[in-house]
CSV table of C-alpha atoms in Angstrom, one decimal:
chain,number,residue,atom,x,y,z
A,1095,UNK,CA,5.6,-10.8,0.3
A,1096,UNK,CA,6.3,-7.2,1.2
A,1097,UNK,CA,4.9,-4.0,-0.3
A,1098,UNK,CA,3.6,-4.7,-3.8
A,1099,UNK,CA,4.9,-8.3,-3.3
A,1100,UNK,CA,2.3,-8.7,-0.6
A,1101,UNK,CA,-0.4,-8.5,-3.2
A,1102,UNK,CA,1.4,-10.9,-5.5
A,1103,UNK,CA,2.1,-13.4,-2.7
A,1104,UNK,CA,-1.4,-15.0,-2.6
A,1105,UNK,CA,-1.4,-15.3,-6.4
A,1106,UNK,CA,1.9,-17.2,-6.4
A,1107,UNK,CA,0.9,-19.3,-3.4
A,1108,UNK,CA,-2.3,-20.4,-5.0
A,1109,UNK,CA,-0.4,-22.2,-7.7
A,1110,UNK,CA,2.0,-24.0,-5.3
A,1111,UNK,CA,1.9,-26.2,-2.3
A,1112,UNK,CA,2.6,-23.9,0.6
A,1113,UNK,CA,2.0,-24.1,4.4
A,1114,UNK,CA,1.2,-20.5,4.8
A,1115,UNK,CA,1.6,-16.9,3.6
A,1116,UNK,CA,3.2,-14.0,5.3
A,1117,UNK,CA,2.8,-10.4,4.0
A,1118,UNK,CA,4.0,-7.0,5.3
A,1119,UNK,CA,3.2,-3.4,4.3
A,1120,UNK,CA,1.0,-4.3,1.3
A,1121,UNK,CA,-2.4,-3.3,-0.2
A,1122,UNK,CA,-5.6,-5.2,-0.7
A,1123,UNK,CA,-8.0,-2.7,-2.4
A,1124,UNK,CA,-7.7,-1.5,-6.0
A,1125,UNK,CA,-4.5,0.4,-6.7
A,1126,UNK,CA,-6.6,3.5,-7.5
A,1127,UNK,CA,-8.2,3.3,-4.0
A,1128,UNK,CA,-4.8,2.7,-2.4
A,1129,UNK,CA,-2.9,5.5,-4.2
A,1130,UNK,CA,-5.4,8.1,-3.3
A,1131,UNK,CA,-5.0,7.2,0.3
A,1132,UNK,CA,-1.3,7.3,0.0
A,1133,UNK,CA,-1.4,10.8,-1.6
A,1134,UNK,CA,-3.6,12.0,1.2
A,1135,UNK,CA,-1.3,10.6,3.9
A,1136,UNK,CA,1.7,12.3,2.3
A,1137,UNK,CA,-0.1,15.7,2.3
A,1138,UNK,CA,-1.3,15.3,5.9
A,1139,UNK,CA,2.2,14.4,7.1
A,1140,UNK,CA,3.8,17.3,5.3
A,1141,UNK,CA,1.6,19.6,7.4
A,1142,UNK,CA,-0.5,20.8,4.5
A,1143,UNK,CA,-3.7,22.6,5.6
A,1144,UNK,CA,-6.9,20.6,5.3
A,1145,UNK,CA,-8.5,23.0,2.8
A,1146,UNK,CA,-5.3,22.7,0.7
A,1147,UNK,CA,-5.4,18.9,1.0
A,1148,UNK,CA,-8.9,18.9,-0.4
A,1149,UNK,CA,-7.9,21.2,-3.3
A,1150,UNK,CA,-5.0,19.0,-4.2
A,1151,UNK,CA,-6.9,15.8,-3.8
A,1152,UNK,CA,-9.5,17.0,-6.2
A,1153,UNK,CA,-6.8,17.3,-8.9
A,1154,UNK,CA,-5.2,14.0,-7.9
A,1155,UNK,CA,-8.5,12.2,-8.0
A,1156,UNK,CA,-9.1,13.3,-11.6
A,1157,UNK,CA,-5.5,12.7,-12.7
A,1158,UNK,CA,-5.4,9.2,-11.3
A,1159,UNK,CA,-8.8,8.4,-12.8
A,1160,UNK,CA,-7.5,9.4,-16.2
A,1161,UNK,CA,-4.2,7.6,-15.7
A,1162,UNK,CA,-5.2,4.4,-13.9
A,1163,UNK,CA,-8.8,3.9,-15.1
A,1164,UNK,CA,-8.6,5.7,-18.5
A,1165,UNK,CA,-5.2,4.4,-19.6
A,1166,UNK,CA,-3.7,7.8,-20.3
A,1167,UNK,CA,-0.2,8.8,-19.3
A,1168,UNK,CA,0.4,11.5,-16.6
A,1169,UNK,CA,2.5,13.5,-19.1
A,1170,UNK,CA,-0.4,13.7,-21.5
A,1171,UNK,CA,-2.8,14.5,-18.7
A,1172,UNK,CA,-0.6,17.4,-17.4
A,1173,UNK,CA,-0.2,18.7,-21.0
A,1174,UNK,CA,-4.0,19.1,-21.2
A,1175,UNK,CA,-4.4,20.3,-17.7
A,1176,UNK,CA,-1.2,22.2,-16.8
A,1177,UNK,CA,-2.4,23.0,-13.3
A,1178,UNK,CA,-2.0,19.3,-12.5
A,1179,UNK,CA,1.8,19.8,-12.7
A,1180,UNK,CA,1.4,21.1,-9.1
A,1181,UNK,CA,0.4,17.6,-7.8
A,1182,UNK,CA,2.3,15.3,-10.2
A,1183,UNK,CA,5.9,15.1,-9.1
A,1184,UNK,CA,7.1,12.1,-11.2
A,1185,UNK,CA,8.0,11.5,-14.8
A,1186,UNK,CA,5.6,11.9,-17.8
A,1187,UNK,CA,5.5,8.1,-18.5
A,1188,UNK,CA,6.9,6.6,-15.3
A,1189,UNK,CA,6.1,6.5,-11.6
A,1190,UNK,CA,8.3,5.2,-8.8
A,1191,UNK,CA,10.8,4.1,-11.4
A,1192,UNK,CA,8.3,1.9,-13.3
A,1193,UNK,CA,6.5,2.6,-16.6
A,1194,UNK,CA,2.9,3.8,-15.9
A,1195,UNK,CA,1.6,0.7,-17.8
A,1196,UNK,CA,2.9,-1.4,-14.8
A,1197,UNK,CA,0.5,0.4,-12.5
A,1198,UNK,CA,-2.3,0.3,-15.0
A,1199,UNK,CA,-1.8,-3.5,-14.9
A,1200,UNK,CA,-1.8,-3.5,-11.1
A,1201,UNK,CA,-5.1,-1.5,-11.2
A,1202,UNK,CA,-6.7,-4.3,-13.2
A,1203,UNK,CA,-5.4,-7.0,-10.8
A,1204,UNK,CA,-8.1,-8.4,-8.6
A,1205,UNK,CA,-6.3,-8.8,-5.3
A,1206,UNK,CA,-9.4,-10.0,-3.4
A,1207,UNK,CA,-9.7,-12.9,-5.9
A,1208,UNK,CA,-6.1,-13.9,-5.2
A,1209,UNK,CA,-6.7,-14.0,-1.4
A,1210,UNK,CA,-10.0,-15.8,-1.9
A,1211,UNK,CA,-8.2,-18.7,-3.6
A,1212,UNK,CA,-6.1,-19.6,-0.6
A,1213,UNK,CA,-6.7,-22.3,2.0
A,1214,UNK,CA,-3.7,-21.8,4.2
A,1215,UNK,CA,-2.9,-19.8,7.4
A,1216,UNK,CA,-2.0,-16.2,6.7
A,1217,UNK,CA,0.1,-13.8,8.9
A,1218,UNK,CA,-0.5,-10.1,8.0
A,1219,UNK,CA,2.1,-7.7,9.4
A,1220,UNK,CA,1.7,-4.0,9.5
A,1221,UNK,CA,4.1,-1.3,10.8
A,1222,UNK,CA,2.3,1.2,13.0
A,1223,UNK,CA,4.1,4.1,11.3
A,1224,UNK,CA,3.9,2.9,7.8
A,1225,UNK,CA,2.6,5.9,5.9
A,1226,UNK,CA,3.2,4.3,2.5
A,1227,UNK,CA,0.5,1.7,3.0
A,1228,UNK,CA,-2.8,1.8,5.0
A,1229,UNK,CA,-3.7,-0.3,8.0
A,1230,UNK,CA,-7.2,-0.7,6.5
A,1231,UNK,CA,-5.8,-2.8,3.7
A,1232,UNK,CA,-4.2,-5.2,6.2
A,1233,UNK,CA,-7.4,-5.5,8.2
A,1234,UNK,CA,-9.2,-6.2,4.9
A,1235,UNK,CA,-6.9,-9.1,4.1
A,1236,UNK,CA,-7.7,-10.6,7.4
A,1237,UNK,CA,-11.4,-10.2,6.9
A,1238,UNK,CA,-11.3,-11.6,3.4
A,1239,UNK,CA,-9.3,-14.7,4.4
A,1240,UNK,CA,-11.3,-15.4,7.5
A,1241,UNK,CA,-14.6,-15.0,5.6
A,1242,UNK,CA,-13.6,-18.1,3.7
A,1243,UNK,CA,-11.6,-19.9,6.4
A,1244,UNK,CA,-12.5,-18.5,9.8
A,1245,UNK,CA,-9.6,-18.0,12.2
A,1246,UNK,CA,-6.9,-18.7,9.6
A,1247,UNK,CA,-5.6,-15.1,9.2
A,1248,UNK,CA,-4.3,-12.8,11.9
A,1249,UNK,CA,-3.0,-9.2,12.0
A,1250,UNK,CA,0.1,-8.2,14.0
A,1251,UNK,CA,0.8,-4.5,14.2
A,1252,UNK,CA,4.5,-3.8,14.8
A,1253,UNK,CA,4.8,-0.8,17.2
A,1254,UNK,CA,6.6,2.2,15.8
A,1255,UNK,CA,7.7,0.4,12.6
A,1256,UNK,CA,7.6,2.0,9.2
A,1257,UNK,CA,7.4,0.6,5.6
A,1258,UNK,CA,11.2,0.1,5.5
A,1259,UNK,CA,11.4,-1.8,8.8
A,1260,UNK,CA,12.8,1.1,10.7
A,1261,UNK,CA,11.4,2.1,14.1
A,1262,UNK,CA,10.5,5.7,14.8
A,1263,UNK,CA,9.0,7.7,17.7
A,1264,UNK,CA,6.0,9.0,15.8
A,1265,UNK,CA,4.5,9.1,12.3
A,1266,UNK,CA,6.0,12.5,11.5
A,1267,UNK,CA,9.5,11.3,12.2
A,1268,UNK,CA,8.9,8.2,10.1
A,1269,UNK,CA,7.7,10.4,7.2
A,1270,UNK,CA,10.8,12.6,7.4
A,1271,UNK,CA,13.1,9.6,8.0
A,1272,UNK,CA,14.5,11.2,11.2
A,1273,UNK,CA,15.9,9.3,14.1
A,1274,UNK,CA,15.0,5.8,13.0
A,1275,UNK,CA,16.6,2.6,14.2
A,1276,UNK,CA,16.5,-0.8,12.6
A,1277,UNK,CA,13.4,-2.7,13.9
A,1278,UNK,CA,13.7,-6.3,15.0
A,1279,UNK,CA,10.0,-6.9,15.5
A,1280,UNK,CA,9.2,-8.5,12.1
A,1281,UNK,CA,11.5,-11.6,12.4
A,1282,UNK,CA,10.4,-12.1,16.0
A,1283,UNK,CA,6.7,-12.0,15.0
A,1284,UNK,CA,7.4,-14.3,12.0
A,1285,UNK,CA,9.2,-16.8,14.3
A,1286,UNK,CA,6.4,-16.8,16.8
A,1287,UNK,CA,3.8,-17.5,14.0
A,1288,UNK,CA,6.0,-20.2,12.4
A,1289,UNK,CA,6.3,-22.0,15.8
A,1290,UNK,CA,2.5,-22.3,15.8
A,1291,UNK,CA,1.8,-23.1,12.2
A,1292,UNK,CA,5.0,-24.9,11.2
A,1293,UNK,CA,5.3,-28.5,10.0
A,1294,UNK,CA,2.9,-30.9,11.7
């Protein structure tokens, strides 16, 4: 599973007979925790000053709390707090092309419980220049899985790779989408892992 699919992968795998799970560029904390980190990374990579980042994050923290934890829509929140229009750059009732109810459901999903239900090897892949997701979430998956079944999960960081499987020279180039080339590291890492944990 990749991106949001990486959080769904352990849930699907728990109800089936699988030999292992592979995830890439995903999240493991609550969606609220994840999205605030995502917003901060966007601001930092856009060269926003640190005092300005804090000012905007204070608005984003309240907006996302009302939206994800309180069940409100961003449009209704911005209508009551017009200054929040400065930090909300999506639609009134949709985000990233999905209705906001989708992300409210994701917020209620216990990702840790899904990982805790697995008893199979897990390969966790993370692109070094993935600004959409955080490395900390990938490290957390490995800790959660290994806490229950020591040594069954491993993290592989793909050098220079972003969230879309492109390779860039640095994080700023990845954020701007400048000068990227298709990365081949992911299938190679998967093939190495499968050769070790494949059929007995």
